[in-house]
Short mmCIF file of C-alpha atoms and ligand atoms in Angstrom, two decimals:
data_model
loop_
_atom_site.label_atom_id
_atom_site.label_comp_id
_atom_site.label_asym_id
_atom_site.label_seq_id
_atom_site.Cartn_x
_atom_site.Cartn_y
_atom_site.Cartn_z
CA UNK A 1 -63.64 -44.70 -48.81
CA UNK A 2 -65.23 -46.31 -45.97
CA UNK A 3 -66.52 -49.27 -47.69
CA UNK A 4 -64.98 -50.99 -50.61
CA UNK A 5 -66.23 -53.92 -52.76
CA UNK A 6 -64.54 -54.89 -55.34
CA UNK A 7 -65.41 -57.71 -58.19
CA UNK A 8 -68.06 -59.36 -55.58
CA UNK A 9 -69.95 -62.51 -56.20
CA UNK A 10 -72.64 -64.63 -54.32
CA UNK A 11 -74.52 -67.39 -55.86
CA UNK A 12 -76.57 -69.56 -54.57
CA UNK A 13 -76.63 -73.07 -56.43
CA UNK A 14 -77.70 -72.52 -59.95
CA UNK A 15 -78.27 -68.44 -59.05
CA UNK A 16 -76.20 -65.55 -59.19
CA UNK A 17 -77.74 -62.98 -56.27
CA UNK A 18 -75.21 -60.70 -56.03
CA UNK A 19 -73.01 -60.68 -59.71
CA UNK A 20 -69.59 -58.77 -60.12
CA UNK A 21 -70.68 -55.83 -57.75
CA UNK A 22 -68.25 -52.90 -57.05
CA UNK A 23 -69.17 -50.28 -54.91
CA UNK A 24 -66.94 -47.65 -53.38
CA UNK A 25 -69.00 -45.67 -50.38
CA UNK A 26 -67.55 -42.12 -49.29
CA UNK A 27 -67.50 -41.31 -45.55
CA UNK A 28 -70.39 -39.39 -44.51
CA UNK A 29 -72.84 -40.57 -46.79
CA UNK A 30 -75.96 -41.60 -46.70
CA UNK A 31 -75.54 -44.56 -49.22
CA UNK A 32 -79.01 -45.79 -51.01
CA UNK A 33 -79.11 -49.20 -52.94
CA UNK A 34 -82.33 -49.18 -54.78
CA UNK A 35 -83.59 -52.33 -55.80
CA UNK A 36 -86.82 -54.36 -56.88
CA UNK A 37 -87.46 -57.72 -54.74
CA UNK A 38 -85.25 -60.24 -55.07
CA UNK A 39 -82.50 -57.55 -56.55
CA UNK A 40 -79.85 -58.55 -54.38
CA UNK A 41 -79.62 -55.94 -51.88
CA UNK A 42 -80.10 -57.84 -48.55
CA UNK A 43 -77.70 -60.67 -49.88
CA UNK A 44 -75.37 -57.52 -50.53
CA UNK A 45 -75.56 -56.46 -47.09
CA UNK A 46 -75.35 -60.04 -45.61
CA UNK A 47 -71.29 -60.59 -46.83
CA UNK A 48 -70.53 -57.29 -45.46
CA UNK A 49 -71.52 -58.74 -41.97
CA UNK A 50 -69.93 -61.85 -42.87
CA UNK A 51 -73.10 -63.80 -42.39
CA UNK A 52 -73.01 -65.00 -46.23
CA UNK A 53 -69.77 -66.14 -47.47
CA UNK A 54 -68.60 -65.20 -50.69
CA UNK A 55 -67.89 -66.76 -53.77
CA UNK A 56 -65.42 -64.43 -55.57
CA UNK A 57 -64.23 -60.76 -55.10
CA UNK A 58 -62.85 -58.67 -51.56
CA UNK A 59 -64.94 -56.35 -49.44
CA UNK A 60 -63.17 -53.65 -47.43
CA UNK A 61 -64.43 -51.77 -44.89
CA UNK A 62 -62.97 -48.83 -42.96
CA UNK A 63 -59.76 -49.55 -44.85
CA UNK A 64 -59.51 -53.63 -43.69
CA UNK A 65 -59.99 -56.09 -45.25
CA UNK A 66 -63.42 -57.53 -44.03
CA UNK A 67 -62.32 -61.19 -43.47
CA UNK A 68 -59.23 -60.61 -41.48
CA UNK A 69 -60.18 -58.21 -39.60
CA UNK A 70 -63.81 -59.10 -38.88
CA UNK A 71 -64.03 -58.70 -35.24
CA UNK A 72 -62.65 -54.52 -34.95
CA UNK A 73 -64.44 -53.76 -38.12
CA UNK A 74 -68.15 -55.35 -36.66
CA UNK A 75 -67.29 -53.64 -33.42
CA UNK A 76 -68.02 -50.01 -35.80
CA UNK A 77 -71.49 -51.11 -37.28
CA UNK A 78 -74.90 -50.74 -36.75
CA UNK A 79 -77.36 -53.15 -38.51
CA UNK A 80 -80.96 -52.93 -38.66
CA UNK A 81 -82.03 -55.49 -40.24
CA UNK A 82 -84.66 -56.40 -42.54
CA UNK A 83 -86.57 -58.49 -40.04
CA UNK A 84 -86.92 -56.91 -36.76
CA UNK A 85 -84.43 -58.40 -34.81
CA UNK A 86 -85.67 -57.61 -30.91
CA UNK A 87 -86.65 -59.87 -27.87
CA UNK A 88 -90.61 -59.69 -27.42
CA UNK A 89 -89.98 -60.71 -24.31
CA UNK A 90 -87.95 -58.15 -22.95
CA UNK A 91 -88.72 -54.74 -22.30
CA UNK A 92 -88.07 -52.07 -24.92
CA UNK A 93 -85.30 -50.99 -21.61
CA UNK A 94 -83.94 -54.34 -21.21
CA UNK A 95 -83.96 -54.94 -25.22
CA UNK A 96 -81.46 -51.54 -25.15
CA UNK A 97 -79.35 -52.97 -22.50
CA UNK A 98 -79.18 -56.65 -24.21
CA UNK A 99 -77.78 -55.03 -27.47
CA UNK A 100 -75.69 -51.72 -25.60
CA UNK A 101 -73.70 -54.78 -23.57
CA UNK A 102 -73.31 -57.03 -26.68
CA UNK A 103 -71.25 -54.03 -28.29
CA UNK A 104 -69.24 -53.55 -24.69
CA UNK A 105 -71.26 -50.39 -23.11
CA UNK A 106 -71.88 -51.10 -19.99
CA UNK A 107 -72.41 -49.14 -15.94
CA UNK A 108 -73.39 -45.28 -16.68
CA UNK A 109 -72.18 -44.73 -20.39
CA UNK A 110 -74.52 -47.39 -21.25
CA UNK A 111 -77.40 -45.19 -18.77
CA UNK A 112 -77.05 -42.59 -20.77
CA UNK A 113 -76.74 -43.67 -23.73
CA UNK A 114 -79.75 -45.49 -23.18
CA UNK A 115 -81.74 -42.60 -22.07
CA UNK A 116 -80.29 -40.68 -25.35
CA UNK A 117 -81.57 -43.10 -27.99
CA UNK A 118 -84.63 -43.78 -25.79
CA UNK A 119 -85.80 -39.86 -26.62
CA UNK A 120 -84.31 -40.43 -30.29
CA UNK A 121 -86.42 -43.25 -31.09
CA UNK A 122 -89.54 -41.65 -29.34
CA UNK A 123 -90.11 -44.50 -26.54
CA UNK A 124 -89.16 -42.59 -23.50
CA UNK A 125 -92.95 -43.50 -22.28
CA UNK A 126 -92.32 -47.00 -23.49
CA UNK A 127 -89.51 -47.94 -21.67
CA UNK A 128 -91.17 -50.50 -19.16
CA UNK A 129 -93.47 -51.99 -22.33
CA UNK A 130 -92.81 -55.31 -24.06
CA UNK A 131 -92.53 -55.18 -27.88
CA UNK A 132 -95.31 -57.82 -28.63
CA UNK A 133 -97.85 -55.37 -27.95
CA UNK A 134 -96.22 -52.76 -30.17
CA UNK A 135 -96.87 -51.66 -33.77
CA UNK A 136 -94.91 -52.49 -36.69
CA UNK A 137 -93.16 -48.45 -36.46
CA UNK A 138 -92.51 -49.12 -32.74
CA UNK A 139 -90.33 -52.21 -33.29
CA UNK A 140 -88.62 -50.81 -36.06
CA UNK A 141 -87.85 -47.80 -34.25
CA UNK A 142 -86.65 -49.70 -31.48
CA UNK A 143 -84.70 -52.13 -33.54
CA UNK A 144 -82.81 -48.73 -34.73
CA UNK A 145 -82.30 -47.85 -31.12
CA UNK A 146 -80.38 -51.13 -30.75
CA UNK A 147 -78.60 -50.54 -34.09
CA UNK A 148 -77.10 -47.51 -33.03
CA UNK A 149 -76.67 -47.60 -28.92
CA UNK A 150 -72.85 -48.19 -29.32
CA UNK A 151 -72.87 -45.00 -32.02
CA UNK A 152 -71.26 -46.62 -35.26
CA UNK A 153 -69.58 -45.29 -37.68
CA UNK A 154 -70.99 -47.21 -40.22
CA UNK A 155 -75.18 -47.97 -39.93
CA UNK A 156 -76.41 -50.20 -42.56
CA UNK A 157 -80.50 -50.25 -42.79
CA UNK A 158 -82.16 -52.48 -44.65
CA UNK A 159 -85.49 -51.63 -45.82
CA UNK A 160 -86.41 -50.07 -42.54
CA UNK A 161 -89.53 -48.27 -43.61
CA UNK A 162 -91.82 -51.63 -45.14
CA UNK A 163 -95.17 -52.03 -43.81
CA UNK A 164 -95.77 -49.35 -41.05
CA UNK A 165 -97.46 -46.29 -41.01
CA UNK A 166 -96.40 -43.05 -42.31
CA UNK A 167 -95.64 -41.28 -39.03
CA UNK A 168 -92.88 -43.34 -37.67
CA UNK A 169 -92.02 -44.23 -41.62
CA UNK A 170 -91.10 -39.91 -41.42
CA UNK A 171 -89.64 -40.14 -37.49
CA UNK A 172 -87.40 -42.76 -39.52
CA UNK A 173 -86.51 -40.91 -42.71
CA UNK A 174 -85.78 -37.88 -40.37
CA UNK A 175 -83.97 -40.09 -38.22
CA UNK A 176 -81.60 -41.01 -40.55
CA UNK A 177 -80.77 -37.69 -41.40
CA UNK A 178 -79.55 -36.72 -37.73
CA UNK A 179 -77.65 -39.74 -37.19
CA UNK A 180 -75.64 -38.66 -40.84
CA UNK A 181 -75.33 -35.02 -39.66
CA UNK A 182 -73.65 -36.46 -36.00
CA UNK A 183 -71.33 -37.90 -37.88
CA UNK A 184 -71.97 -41.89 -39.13
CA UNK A 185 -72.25 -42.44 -42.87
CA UNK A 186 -75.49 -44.73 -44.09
CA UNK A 187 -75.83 -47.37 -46.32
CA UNK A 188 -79.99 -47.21 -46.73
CA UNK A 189 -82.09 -50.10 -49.06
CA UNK A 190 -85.21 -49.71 -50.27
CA UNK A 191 -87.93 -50.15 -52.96
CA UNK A 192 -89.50 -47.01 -52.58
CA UNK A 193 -87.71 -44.41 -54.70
CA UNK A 194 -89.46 -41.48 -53.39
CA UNK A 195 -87.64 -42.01 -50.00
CA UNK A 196 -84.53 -42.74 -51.45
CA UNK A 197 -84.41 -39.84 -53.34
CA UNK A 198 -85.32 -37.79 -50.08
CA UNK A 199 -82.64 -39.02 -48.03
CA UNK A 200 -79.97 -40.61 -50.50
CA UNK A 201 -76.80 -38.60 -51.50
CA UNK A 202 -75.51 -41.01 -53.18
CA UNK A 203 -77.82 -44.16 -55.08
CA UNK A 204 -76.92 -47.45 -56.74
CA UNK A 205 -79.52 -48.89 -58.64
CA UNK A 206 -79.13 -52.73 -58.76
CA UNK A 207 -81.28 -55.23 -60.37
CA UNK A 208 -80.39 -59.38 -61.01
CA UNK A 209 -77.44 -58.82 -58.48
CA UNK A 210 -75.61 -56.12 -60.72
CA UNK A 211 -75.53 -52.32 -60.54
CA UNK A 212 -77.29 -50.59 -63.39
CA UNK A 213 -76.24 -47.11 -62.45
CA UNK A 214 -75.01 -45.26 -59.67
CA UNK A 215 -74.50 -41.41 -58.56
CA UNK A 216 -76.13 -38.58 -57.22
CA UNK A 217 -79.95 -38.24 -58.07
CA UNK A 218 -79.02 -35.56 -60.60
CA UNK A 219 -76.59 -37.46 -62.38
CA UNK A 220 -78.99 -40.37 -62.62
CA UNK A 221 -81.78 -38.45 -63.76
CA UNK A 222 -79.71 -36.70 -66.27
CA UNK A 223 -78.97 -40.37 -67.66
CA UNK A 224 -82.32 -39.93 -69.20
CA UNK A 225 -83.24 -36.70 -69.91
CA UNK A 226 -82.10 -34.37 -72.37
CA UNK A 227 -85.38 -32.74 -72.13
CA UNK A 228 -86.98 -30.14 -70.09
CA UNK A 229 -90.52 -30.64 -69.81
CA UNK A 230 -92.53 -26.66 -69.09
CA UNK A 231 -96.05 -27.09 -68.48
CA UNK A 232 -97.93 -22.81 -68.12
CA UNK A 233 -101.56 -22.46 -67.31
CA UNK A 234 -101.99 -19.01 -68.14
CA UNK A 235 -105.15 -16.65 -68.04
CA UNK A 236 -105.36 -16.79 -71.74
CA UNK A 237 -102.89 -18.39 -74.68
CA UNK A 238 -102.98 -18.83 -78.66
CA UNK A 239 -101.55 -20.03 -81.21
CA UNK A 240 -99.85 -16.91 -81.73
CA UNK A 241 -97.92 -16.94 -78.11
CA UNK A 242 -97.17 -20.74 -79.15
CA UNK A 243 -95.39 -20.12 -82.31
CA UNK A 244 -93.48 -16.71 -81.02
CA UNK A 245 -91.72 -19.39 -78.02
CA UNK A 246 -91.42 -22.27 -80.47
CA UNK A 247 -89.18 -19.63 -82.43
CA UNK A 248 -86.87 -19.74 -79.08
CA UNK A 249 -83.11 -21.09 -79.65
CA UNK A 250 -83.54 -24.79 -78.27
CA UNK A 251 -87.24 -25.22 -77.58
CA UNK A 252 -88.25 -28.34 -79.27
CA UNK A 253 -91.98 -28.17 -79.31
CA UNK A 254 -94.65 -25.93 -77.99
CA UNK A 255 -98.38 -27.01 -77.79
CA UNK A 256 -101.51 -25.04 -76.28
CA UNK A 257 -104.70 -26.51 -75.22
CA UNK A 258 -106.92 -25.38 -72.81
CA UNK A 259 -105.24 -22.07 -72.21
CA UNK A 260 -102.14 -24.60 -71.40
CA UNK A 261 -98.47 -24.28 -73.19
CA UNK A 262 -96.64 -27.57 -73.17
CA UNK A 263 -92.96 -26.81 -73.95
CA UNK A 264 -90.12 -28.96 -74.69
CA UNK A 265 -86.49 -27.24 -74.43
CA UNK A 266 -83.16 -28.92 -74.54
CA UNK A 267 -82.32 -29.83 -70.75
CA UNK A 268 -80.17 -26.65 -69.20
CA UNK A 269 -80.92 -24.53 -72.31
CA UNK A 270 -82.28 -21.84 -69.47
CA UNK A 271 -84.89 -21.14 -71.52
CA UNK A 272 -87.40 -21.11 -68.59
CA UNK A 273 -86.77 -17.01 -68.35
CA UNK A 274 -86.61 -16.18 -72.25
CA UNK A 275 -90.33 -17.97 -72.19
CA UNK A 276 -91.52 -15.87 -69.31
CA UNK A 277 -90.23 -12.79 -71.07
CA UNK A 278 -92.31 -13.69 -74.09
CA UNK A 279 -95.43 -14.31 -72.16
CA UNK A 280 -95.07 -11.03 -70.49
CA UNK A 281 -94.57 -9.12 -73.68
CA UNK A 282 -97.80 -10.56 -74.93
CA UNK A 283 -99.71 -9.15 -71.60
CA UNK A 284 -100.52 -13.01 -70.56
CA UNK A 285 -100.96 -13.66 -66.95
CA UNK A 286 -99.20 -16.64 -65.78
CA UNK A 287 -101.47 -18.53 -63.49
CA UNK A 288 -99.10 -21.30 -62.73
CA UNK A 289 -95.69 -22.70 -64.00
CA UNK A 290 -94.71 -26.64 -63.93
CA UNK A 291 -90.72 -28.34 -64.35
CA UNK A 292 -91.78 -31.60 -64.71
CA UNK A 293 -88.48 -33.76 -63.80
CA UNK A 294 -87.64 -37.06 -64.49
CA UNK A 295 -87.96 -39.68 -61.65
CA UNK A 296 -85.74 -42.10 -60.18
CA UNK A 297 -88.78 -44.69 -61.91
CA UNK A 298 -88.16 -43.17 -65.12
CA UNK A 299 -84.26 -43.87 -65.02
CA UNK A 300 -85.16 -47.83 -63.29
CA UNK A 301 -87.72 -48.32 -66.28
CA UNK A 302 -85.87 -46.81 -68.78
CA UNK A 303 -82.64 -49.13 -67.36
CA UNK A 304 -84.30 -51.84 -67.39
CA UNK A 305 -87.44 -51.59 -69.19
CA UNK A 306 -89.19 -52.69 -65.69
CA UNK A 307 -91.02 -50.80 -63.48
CA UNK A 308 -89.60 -50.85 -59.83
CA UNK A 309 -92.96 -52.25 -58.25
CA UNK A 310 -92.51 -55.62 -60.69
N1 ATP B 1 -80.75 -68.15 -48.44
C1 ATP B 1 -80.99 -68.16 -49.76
N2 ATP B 1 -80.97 -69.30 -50.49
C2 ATP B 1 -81.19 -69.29 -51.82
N3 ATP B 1 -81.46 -68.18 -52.52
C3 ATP B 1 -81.50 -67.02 -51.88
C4 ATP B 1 -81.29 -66.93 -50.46
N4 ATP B 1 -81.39 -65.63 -50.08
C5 ATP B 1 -81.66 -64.95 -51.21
N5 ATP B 1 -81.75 -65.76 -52.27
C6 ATP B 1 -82.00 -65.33 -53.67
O1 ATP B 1 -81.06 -64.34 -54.01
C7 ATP B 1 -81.66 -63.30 -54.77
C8 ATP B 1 -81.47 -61.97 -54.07
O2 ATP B 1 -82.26 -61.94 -52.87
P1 ATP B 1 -82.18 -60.80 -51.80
O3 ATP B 1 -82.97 -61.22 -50.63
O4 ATP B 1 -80.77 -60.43 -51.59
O5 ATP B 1 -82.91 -59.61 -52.58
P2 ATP B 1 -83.42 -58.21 -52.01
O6 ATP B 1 -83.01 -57.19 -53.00
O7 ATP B 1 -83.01 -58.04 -50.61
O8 ATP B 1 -85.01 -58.38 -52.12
P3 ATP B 1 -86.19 -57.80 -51.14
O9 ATP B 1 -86.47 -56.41 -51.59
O10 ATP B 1 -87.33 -58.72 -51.45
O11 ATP B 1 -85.72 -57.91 -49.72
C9 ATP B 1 -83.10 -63.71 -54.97
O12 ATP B 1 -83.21 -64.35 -56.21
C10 ATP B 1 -83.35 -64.66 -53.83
O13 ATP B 1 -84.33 -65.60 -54.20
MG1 MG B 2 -84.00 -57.73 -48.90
#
């Protein structure tokens, strides 16, 4: 495990932000805490830098324990934080170079490394511009560039995508894809399921500071579903169709309306091809065939009996 947390509290005064937390995050994942506001998740991320101290509970990372060996372990990560964290008065160049010789890079390595994240981030025609003048996607993508100059092994992101526009919100998502695939494992937070679900191998959903469930997006979704949901426009249906797939091993319910079957089947029954079979028996022509899944909002609300966006 590359990161470890075991029993962890935080509390600030009369509130509990982050509440007997344990996590344990595999190497080479891309990590996704999911969270409304207020959940805990930046708090979460602060006492793994060490920049919020800790009430009760241990937090190991790369195999150390965080608090003794706080100076080689920081020396691996890559924060983004979730307020841009870059000097508007320096150049997006001499922003690079601030953070490249903060983590020791320095003469040529730090050149090219430079030039390399430069062409990642999409600022190569940037280089000589000041960050004041830039967009709310620039200065997050150069914030990552500053994150990940020293190449980490660990890159923690926190809520990277908020308020900019959906271009460099997808030169982002994509982003954090390649810098998985070279090799660093992720630890990603958002609010916006859809994106954690695009990205996320693994996801934690926390709420009030505790985790309410955690896995892959399958196992989550299969939390709440013992249901498959079949929606089939078809050139013509009846009653008749309705009743002969209703009289299928494990289909729950069938209903037809507007030349539409709605069909409910136990989840993994694989009852998806003994339906089509019917319907091509009966000469129908299938004009279009619907799954519907159950979302990562469907597992928070059902959780929690919130909606995500609260
Ligand atoms: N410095 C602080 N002093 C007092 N309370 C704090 C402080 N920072 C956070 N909190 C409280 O701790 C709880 C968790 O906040 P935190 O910022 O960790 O949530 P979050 O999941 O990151 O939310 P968001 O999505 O809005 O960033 C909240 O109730 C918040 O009000
Ligand atoms: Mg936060």
């Amino acid at each position: 495990m590359i990161v470890e947390i075991n029993n962890l509290v935080k509390r600030y005064e009369n509130n509990i932000a982050v509440d007997h937390i344990n996590l344990s995050i595999k190497e080479g994942d891309i990590y996704g805490l999911l969270g409304p506001n207020g959940a805990g998740k930046t708090t979460l991320i602060n006492t793994m830098l060490c920049l919020s101290r800790i009430n009760e509970g241990q937090i190991k990372i790369f195999g150390k324990d965080l608090y003794s060996q706080e100076e080689e372990i920081k020396k691996e990560i890559g924060i983004v934080p979730q307020d841009v964290a870059i000097y508007d008065d320096l150049t997006t160049y001499e922003n690079l170079v601030f953070f490249g010789k903060l983590y020791g890079l320095k003469g040529n390595l730090l050149k090219n490394r430079i030039d390399e994240t430069l062409e990642f981030i999409g600022l190569q025609d940037k280089k000589k511009a000041y960050p004041k003048k830039f967009s709310g996607g620039m200065k997050r993508r150069l914030n990552i560039g500053c994150a990940i100059l020293h190449q980490p092994k660990l890159i923690i992101m926190d809520e990277p995508t908020v308020g900019i526009d959906p271009q460099s919100r997808n030169q982002i998502l994509e982003s954090v894809k390649i810098l998985n695939e070279k090799g660093s494992t992720i630890i990603y937070t958002s609010h916006y399921m859809e994106e954690i679900e695009e990205i996320c191998k693994t996801i934690t959903i926390i709420d009030h500071g505790r985790v309410i469930a955690s896995g892959t997006k399958e196992e989550l979704k299969n939390l709440i579903s013992f249901e498959d949901r079949i929606t089939i426009r078809l050139a013509k249906a009846n009653n008749n169709l309705c009743n002969e797939i209703k009289s299928i091993d494990q289909v729950k319910e069938c209903i037809v309306e507007d030349n539409r079957l709605t069909i409910v089947s136990s989840k993994n029954s694989k009852n998806l091809g003994r339906i089509i079979d019917v319907i091509t028996q009966q000469n129908s022509l299938i004009q279009e065939i619907n799954l519907e899944k159950p979302t990562l909002e469907g597992v928070f609300l059902t959780l929690t009996g919130r909606t995500l966006r609260d």
